[in-house]
Amino acid sequence: MSQRLDRRRFLRGIGGAALALPMLEAFAPRKGFAGTEGPPKRVVFVLHHHGRPLSGDDAKWSPRAAGALPATISPALSALAPIRDKIVTLDGIDNVVRAVTGDDGGHGSAQATSLTCAIPIVHGTDSEEATAASIDYVVGERLRANTSMKPSIVFPAQLAGGFYQGGCNYGEGGSPPWLASSRPEEVVADLFGSVQEDPDPPAPTLHDRLVTQRKSILDGVAKDFTSLRTKLNASDRDRLDQHAAFIEKLQQAGGGGVTPTESCSVPDVSMFPDYSGENGRGQKDGITTPLQIENVVQALACDITRVAVLDFHASYDPLFPTEFPGGNDELLSSNWHALIHENWGLSDPYGGTLMTAYNYFAKSYLTLVQRLDQMTDLDGNPMLDNTLVVWVSDMGYGSGHLDHDIPVVLAGMPSAFPGGQGRHIKSNRNTLGDLYAQILRMVGGDDTTFGITGTLGDHSSNLVSWSGIDIGPSTPLHRGPIAL
């Protein structure tokens, strides 16, 4: 007699409760959940610094023409060819808020405005204090299951000697974000090991109090759970017991409404490769970046958060070891930041190095999207179907501190793209405020603006005139929806 069990049938028998089971030998072939109310929406923001690779030829980053993406997409995005039909690339998105900061320094004002679309307090050249929450925090507050769930978690994608160099993500009123460690094993311990509530959690809302009065998922399915155990071999029983204990702990820590997926599992730190030694310039990023990507994926799968940021924050002197295994003389003798600033024209001698290095970001984005596509959601479909993956930068062209043509790549959540995916879109000078308002609508909001509103002249008469595009006091901060 066959010992194969129908996973979907078992879950239907327990009323479709979101008990995220591990993969057991007895469940073959693998099945998804059925009978749930539907999985939550999620958003991942991927951030790199310095914008596009060349100011002399936009086609190095994105296709020249709008329409279906070509087979190779572009030199900088060629690594995304395997997911070409799952992405949309955008041109013509501008950070116009940066023009009203009054700071000609470039980096500080770009970072403080690129995700907040709000005017920062300027303390000096490249010294800004953000005054509003970034888009990841805002969307996370709306999507989270309860007030105990962190609205957004920022994951440093590079080690950079353990020093976090980012400055684009903020909490309420410009407060610091919830920042994960740059060391992957510490992230596992912080997010999955202790699984405990904040020492001072926010007061629960009425909704939270009502939800937490319900029985725990494990209590509600105890009878069926016990019945299932009797049909499993010893290995499966042990795996199931360990997973049940983990899920129970997650629920106790997360509060009401937390719904881990069937793909939720704790990354196995014992299997992490050794990356000790010199890491000040990202020498071991080839090891740590994939581990952080998996931490992002599992944080979403286990419903620890519904919004995450993967921040490639090392904007000064990373060595990009995955792209230059034997080292690169130009990067070793100089640094990434300097090469970016010297890259003005098509004849630039560092163009090849820069283009190769940019593929590190594209390959990491590819890994993230493919991993989400492999994960099974509560409805049995890939998690990518309910997860929007937004790749942006703090600048348009880092070579001149220009903030027009911010590079944007979108993936996942195909239902939010009426025109379909696998396309390149050229917008008519839409703003980051337009883009973020659209993202809020894509996950269920009715927002028409994000950040400050009106025109540039409504906020300042001292505009940064060398922004790279034709702006003036009458330039609007929002131009309307983007034709997705």
XYZ file of C-alpha atoms in Angstrom:
484
model
C 0.000 0.000 0.000
C 1.361 3.424 -0.945
C 2.378 5.748 1.924
C 2.105 8.844 -0.285
C -0.027 11.551 1.337
C -1.966 14.258 -0.450
C -0.671 17.488 1.077
C -3.452 19.614 -0.389
C -6.066 17.212 0.945
C -4.592 17.340 4.435
C -4.571 21.124 4.444
C -8.163 21.251 3.227
C -9.034 18.969 6.103
C -7.706 21.466 8.606
C -9.790 24.260 7.118
C -7.033 25.733 4.994
C -5.190 27.028 8.059
C -1.846 28.599 7.276
C 0.289 25.963 8.967
C 3.473 26.236 6.937
C 4.597 22.642 6.640
C 8.128 21.694 5.673
C 8.735 19.464 2.673
C 8.260 15.880 3.862
C 9.169 12.675 2.051
C 5.531 11.622 2.317
C 4.406 14.672 0.337
C 5.345 13.874 -3.246
C 4.805 15.426 -5.667
C 4.870 18.780 -3.920
C 1.542 20.575 -3.620
C 0.546 24.114 -2.693
C -1.956 25.398 -0.180
C -5.669 25.453 -0.898
C -8.631 27.066 0.776
C -6.799 30.108 2.163
C -8.119 33.638 1.945
C -5.215 34.487 -0.320
C -1.605 35.391 0.373
C -0.562 38.873 1.502
C 1.031 41.317 -0.899
C 4.718 41.997 -0.410
C 7.279 44.438 -1.801
C 11.066 44.230 -2.036
C 13.099 47.318 -2.871
C 16.549 46.759 -4.361
C 18.789 49.807 -4.147
C 22.159 50.538 -5.717
C 24.028 53.834 -5.741
C 25.356 56.135 -8.485
C 22.572 55.501 -10.997
C 23.301 54.558 -14.604
C 26.746 53.543 -15.819
C 27.186 56.110 -18.599
C 25.931 59.635 -19.105
C 26.787 59.534 -22.800
C 24.701 56.553 -23.909
C 21.469 55.608 -22.154
C 21.268 52.398 -24.195
C 24.028 50.967 -22.014
C 21.422 50.681 -19.249
C 18.107 50.204 -21.031
C 16.870 49.643 -24.603
C 16.661 52.633 -26.925
C 13.057 52.040 -27.914
C 9.886 51.412 -25.941
C 8.138 48.104 -26.475
C 9.060 44.454 -26.086
C 12.417 43.926 -24.400
C 15.084 42.660 -26.815
C 16.714 39.302 -26.153
C 19.833 40.793 -24.551
C 17.980 43.787 -22.985
C 21.099 45.993 -22.614
C 24.787 45.683 -21.655
C 24.124 46.598 -18.004
C 21.017 44.402 -17.704
C 22.048 41.451 -19.874
C 22.059 39.176 -16.821
C 18.276 39.624 -16.601
C 17.659 37.838 -19.919
C 16.360 34.654 -18.168
C 13.551 36.704 -16.556
C 12.957 39.086 -19.447
C 9.262 38.171 -19.596
C 8.839 38.938 -15.877
C 10.281 42.466 -15.782
C 9.458 45.992 -16.904
C 12.202 48.599 -17.343
C 11.415 52.311 -17.025
C 13.066 55.427 -18.426
C 12.206 59.072 -17.829
C 11.734 58.949 -14.036
C 13.189 62.013 -12.268
C 13.982 62.954 -8.686
C 12.842 66.577 -8.896
C 12.597 66.997 -5.101
C 16.376 67.025 -4.937
C 16.287 70.376 -6.817
C 14.644 72.193 -3.891
C 17.151 71.111 -1.231
C 19.560 73.953 -2.010
C 22.527 71.597 -1.563
C 24.884 71.381 -4.540
C 26.876 68.571 -2.936
C 24.981 65.818 -4.664
C 25.192 62.675 -2.578
C 23.518 63.710 0.674
C 20.546 65.425 -0.913
C 20.039 62.580 -3.397
C 20.018 59.972 -0.651
C 17.708 61.933 1.654
C 15.120 62.507 -1.095
C 15.326 59.489 -3.426
C 12.991 57.282 -1.371
C 11.196 59.919 0.729
C 10.328 62.575 -1.902
C 10.435 65.022 1.015
C 12.635 68.065 1.630
C 15.383 67.310 4.168
C 16.951 69.656 6.681
C 20.307 70.721 5.214
C 23.110 71.132 7.747
C 25.809 71.699 5.132
C 27.166 70.298 1.898
C 26.242 66.615 1.680
C 24.894 66.769 5.237
C 21.145 66.216 5.210
C 18.619 65.124 7.814
C 15.592 63.315 6.393
C 12.198 64.590 7.509
C 9.846 61.826 6.344
C 9.546 58.072 6.031
C 10.819 56.359 2.896
C 8.477 54.501 0.560
C 9.428 51.080 1.951
C 8.300 52.085 5.443
C 5.078 53.673 4.180
C 4.019 50.663 2.124
C 5.129 48.329 4.921
C 2.866 50.042 7.443
C -0.070 49.345 5.162
C 0.776 45.737 4.345
C 1.865 44.416 7.738
C -0.304 41.906 9.553
C -0.362 43.835 12.837
C 1.391 46.676 14.614
C 4.030 44.348 16.059
C 5.322 43.415 12.595
C 8.197 45.600 11.419
C 6.974 47.719 8.490
C 10.254 47.289 6.657
C 13.630 45.659 7.221
C 16.764 46.960 5.483
C 19.245 44.199 4.592
C 22.778 45.383 3.697
C 23.672 43.465 0.534
C 27.416 43.976 0.969
C 29.681 43.439 3.942
C 32.002 46.444 3.448
C 33.897 45.677 6.628
C 30.665 45.616 8.611
C 30.169 49.373 8.274
C 26.802 50.378 6.809
C 27.170 53.221 4.310
C 23.521 53.620 3.288
C 21.331 56.629 3.932
C 18.198 56.372 1.802
C 15.778 54.479 4.056
C 13.949 56.072 6.972
C 11.182 55.437 9.440
C 8.471 57.800 10.612
C 9.560 61.444 10.477
C 12.999 60.561 9.137
C 13.896 58.279 12.046
C 16.437 55.461 11.508
C 15.169 52.342 9.706
C 15.108 48.837 11.164
C 18.527 47.763 9.938
C 19.554 44.111 9.789
C 23.167 43.121 10.339
C 25.498 43.000 7.352
C 26.640 39.563 8.561
C 24.177 36.913 7.297
C 24.514 34.568 10.273
C 23.668 37.412 12.658
C 20.555 38.164 10.606
C 19.437 34.552 11.004
C 19.930 34.780 14.770
C 18.149 38.129 15.026
C 15.154 37.301 12.824
C 14.720 33.558 13.216
C 16.688 32.504 16.283
C 15.139 34.426 19.126
C 11.828 35.274 17.380
C 10.743 37.545 20.181
C 8.726 40.716 20.418
C 10.265 44.125 20.747
C 10.814 45.066 24.409
C 8.445 48.000 23.922
C 5.908 46.936 21.265
C 3.312 49.467 20.059
C -0.041 49.338 21.805
C -2.240 46.817 19.948
C -5.142 48.153 17.956
C -8.681 46.857 18.497
C -8.248 44.686 15.407
C -5.036 43.185 16.801
C -6.670 42.424 20.151
C -9.575 40.649 18.469
C -7.308 38.635 16.199
C -5.004 37.526 19.002
C -7.983 36.163 20.921
C -8.295 33.400 18.354
C -6.734 30.039 19.033
C -3.277 29.521 17.635
C -3.105 27.709 14.342
C -1.415 24.731 15.958
C -4.113 24.440 18.630
C -6.787 24.460 15.956
C -5.237 21.656 13.943
C -3.777 19.549 16.749
C -5.968 16.534 15.991
C -5.114 16.489 12.291
C -1.470 17.182 13.065
C -1.324 14.162 15.378
C -3.052 12.012 12.782
C -0.530 13.061 10.158
C 2.421 12.189 12.417
C 1.263 8.581 12.695
C 1.561 8.182 8.921
C 5.140 9.488 8.680
C 8.507 7.815 9.006
C 10.856 8.809 11.822
C 12.766 11.322 9.712
C 9.598 13.105 8.609
C 8.192 13.121 12.155
C 11.305 14.792 13.482
C 11.275 17.357 10.663
C 7.589 18.083 11.214
C 8.002 18.495 14.982
C 10.892 20.913 14.572
C 8.991 22.949 12.014
C 5.841 23.040 14.138
C 7.828 24.400 17.067
C 9.326 27.081 14.834
C 5.954 28.128 13.396
C 4.418 28.285 16.876
C 7.230 30.549 17.990
C 6.775 32.745 14.928
C 3.080 33.139 15.639
C 3.614 33.947 19.300
C 6.144 36.612 18.384
C 4.330 38.003 15.355
C 0.828 38.319 16.762
C -2.447 38.030 14.894
C -2.641 37.690 11.148
C 0.864 36.304 10.629
C 0.733 33.719 7.819
C 3.991 31.887 7.043
C 4.079 30.134 3.679
C 4.807 26.457 3.161
C 8.282 27.454 1.916
C 9.197 29.166 5.196
C 12.357 27.691 6.709
C 15.255 28.883 8.836
C 18.475 29.321 6.832
C 20.987 26.735 8.063
C 23.917 28.733 9.425
C 25.999 25.571 9.782
C 26.043 25.353 5.978
C 27.254 28.935 5.469
C 30.727 29.039 3.847
C 33.572 30.585 5.794
C 34.061 34.227 4.831
C 36.529 35.268 7.509
C 39.465 37.447 6.569
C 39.685 40.823 4.895
C 36.262 42.141 3.916
C 36.731 45.904 4.024
C 36.257 46.231 0.272
C 33.721 43.473 -0.165
C 36.287 40.777 -0.911
C 33.791 38.111 0.234
C 30.628 39.609 -1.277
C 30.426 36.576 -3.545
C 29.610 34.580 -0.406
C 27.660 37.035 1.715
C 25.390 38.644 -0.908
C 23.606 35.374 -1.867
C 23.178 34.572 1.837
C 21.565 37.963 2.459
C 19.285 37.455 -0.536
C 18.120 34.174 0.996
C 17.557 35.947 4.317
C 15.329 38.472 2.523
C 13.354 35.694 0.829
C 12.841 33.728 4.043
C 11.886 36.835 6.041
C 9.054 37.296 3.536
C 8.174 33.600 3.325
C 7.970 33.324 7.114
C 5.928 36.549 7.287
C 8.417 38.232 9.593
C 7.987 41.307 7.413
C 6.126 42.036 4.188
C 8.479 44.728 2.934
C 12.244 44.422 2.675
C 15.086 46.485 1.256
C 18.206 44.915 -0.251
C 20.673 47.799 -0.161
C 23.919 47.653 -2.154
C 25.221 50.359 0.106
C 28.993 50.106 -0.515
C 29.175 53.068 -2.867
C 32.820 54.010 -2.416
C 35.328 51.229 -3.046
C 33.869 47.716 -3.518
C 36.013 45.328 -5.580
C 33.182 43.244 -7.118
C 34.990 39.908 -6.646
C 32.334 37.879 -8.483
C 32.876 39.916 -11.652
C 36.660 40.213 -11.283
C 37.818 36.935 -9.644
C 41.464 37.790 -10.277
C 41.074 41.413 -9.256
C 40.856 44.533 -11.399
C 43.774 46.932 -11.637
C 41.568 49.987 -12.124
C 39.520 49.258 -9.006
C 42.576 48.236 -6.985
C 44.541 51.373 -7.856
C 41.546 53.700 -7.530
C 37.973 53.086 -6.325
C 34.433 52.597 -7.624
C 33.347 56.118 -6.670
C 36.240 57.752 -8.511
C 35.710 55.656 -11.642
C 32.032 56.631 -11.674
C 32.908 60.331 -11.571
C 35.454 60.009 -14.358
C 32.935 58.239 -16.585
C 31.491 61.050 -18.704
C 31.637 59.945 -22.316
C 31.502 56.974 -24.639
C 35.280 56.973 -25.018
C 35.865 56.712 -21.287
C 38.689 54.217 -20.636
C 36.933 52.829 -17.546
C 33.664 52.048 -19.327
C 34.388 48.331 -19.601
C 35.188 47.989 -15.908
C 32.067 49.877 -14.913
C 29.811 47.848 -17.195
C 31.161 44.572 -15.836
C 30.731 45.770 -12.259
C 27.136 46.840 -12.869
C 26.328 43.264 -13.817
C 26.889 42.313 -10.180
C 23.729 44.235 -9.282
C 21.783 42.711 -12.173
C 22.874 39.164 -11.292
C 21.842 39.708 -7.678
C 18.443 41.027 -8.791
C 18.092 37.954 -11.012
C 18.834 35.651 -8.071
C 16.269 37.402 -5.881
C 13.503 37.269 -8.498
C 14.186 33.646 -9.412
C 14.257 32.624 -5.757
C 10.875 34.265 -5.113
C 9.556 32.477 -8.188
C 10.664 29.146 -6.699
C 8.906 29.729 -3.363
C 5.358 28.410 -2.933
C 2.822 30.896 -1.585
C -0.307 30.256 0.481
C -2.413 29.809 -2.658
C -0.040 27.287 -4.225
C 1.341 29.803 -6.725
C 4.866 31.258 -6.726
C 5.503 33.950 -4.122
C 6.648 36.180 -6.980
C 3.028 36.416 -8.144
C 2.199 38.364 -4.973
C 5.529 40.151 -4.531
C 6.568 43.343 -6.322
C 10.345 43.710 -6.720
C 11.388 47.338 -7.313
C 14.972 48.162 -8.307
C 15.907 51.857 -8.104
C 18.945 54.036 -7.454
C 19.670 57.207 -5.512
C 20.790 59.020 -8.672
C 20.271 59.121 -12.399
C 23.894 59.628 -13.454
C 26.442 59.414 -10.667
C 29.196 60.797 -12.886
C 27.714 64.287 -12.545
C 25.449 63.918 -9.502
C 22.488 64.218 -11.873
C 19.068 63.143 -10.679
C 17.066 62.666 -13.860
C 16.471 59.313 -15.569
C 16.616 57.314 -12.352
C 17.124 53.670 -13.419
C 14.051 51.573 -12.576
C 13.367 47.857 -13.038
C 10.134 46.233 -11.834
C 9.401 42.511 -11.501
C 6.781 40.218 -10.009
C 3.092 40.761 -9.218
C 2.025 40.396 -12.892
C -1.595 41.264 -12.065
C -0.459 44.851 -11.354
C 0.744 45.377 -14.945
C -2.287 45.816 -17.250
C -0.009 46.150 -20.269
C 1.921 43.016 -19.420
C 5.577 42.476 -18.582
C 8.623 41.915 -20.760
C 8.462 45.573 -21.831
C 10.491 48.772 -21.807
C 8.509 51.932 -21.029
C 9.591 55.505 -21.701
C 7.641 57.836 -19.428
C 7.136 61.511 -20.171
C 9.274 62.863 -17.331
C 7.309 61.277 -14.516
C 8.723 61.756 -11.037
C 9.718 59.420 -8.241
C 6.617 60.699 -6.450
C 4.545 59.376 -9.352
C 6.345 56.024 -9.240
C 5.875 55.529 -5.502
C 2.221 56.586 -5.603
C 1.758 54.004 -8.345
C 3.439 51.337 -6.223
C 1.013 52.124 -3.400
C -1.857 51.687 -5.852
C -0.374 48.417 -7.116
C -0.694 46.944 -3.623
C -4.222 48.215 -3.030
C -4.025 51.937 -2.247
C -5.741 54.840 -3.978
C -2.838 57.313 -3.709
C -2.264 59.846 -6.460
C 0.814 61.485 -4.900
C 3.737 60.600 -2.652
C 5.878 63.089 -0.753
C 5.648 66.828 -1.246
C 3.127 68.128 -3.770
C 2.547 71.148 -5.986
C 5.414 72.677 -7.963
C 9.089 73.287 -7.260
C 8.387 76.995 -6.864
C 5.889 76.265 -4.107
C 8.750 75.005 -1.951
C 11.856 76.976 -2.892
C 13.111 79.783 -5.098
C 16.679 78.502 -4.800
C 16.645 75.580 -7.225
C 19.663 73.425 -7.982
C 19.936 74.501 -11.611
C 22.345 71.827 -12.848
C 19.952 68.936 -12.263
C 20.439 67.758 -15.857
C 16.925 68.485 -17.133
C 14.958 71.631 -17.860
C 13.303 72.583 -14.577
C 11.917 75.777 -13.105
C 9.507 77.095 -10.479
C 6.527 75.765 -12.447
C 7.882 72.208 -12.713
C 5.280 69.890 -11.154
C 6.226 67.394 -8.472
C 3.731 64.918 -9.924
C 2.663 64.341 -13.510
C 0.223 61.478 -13.071
C 0.098 57.707 -13.576
C 2.757 55.764 -15.458
C 1.390 53.635 -18.298
C 2.170 50.192 -16.911
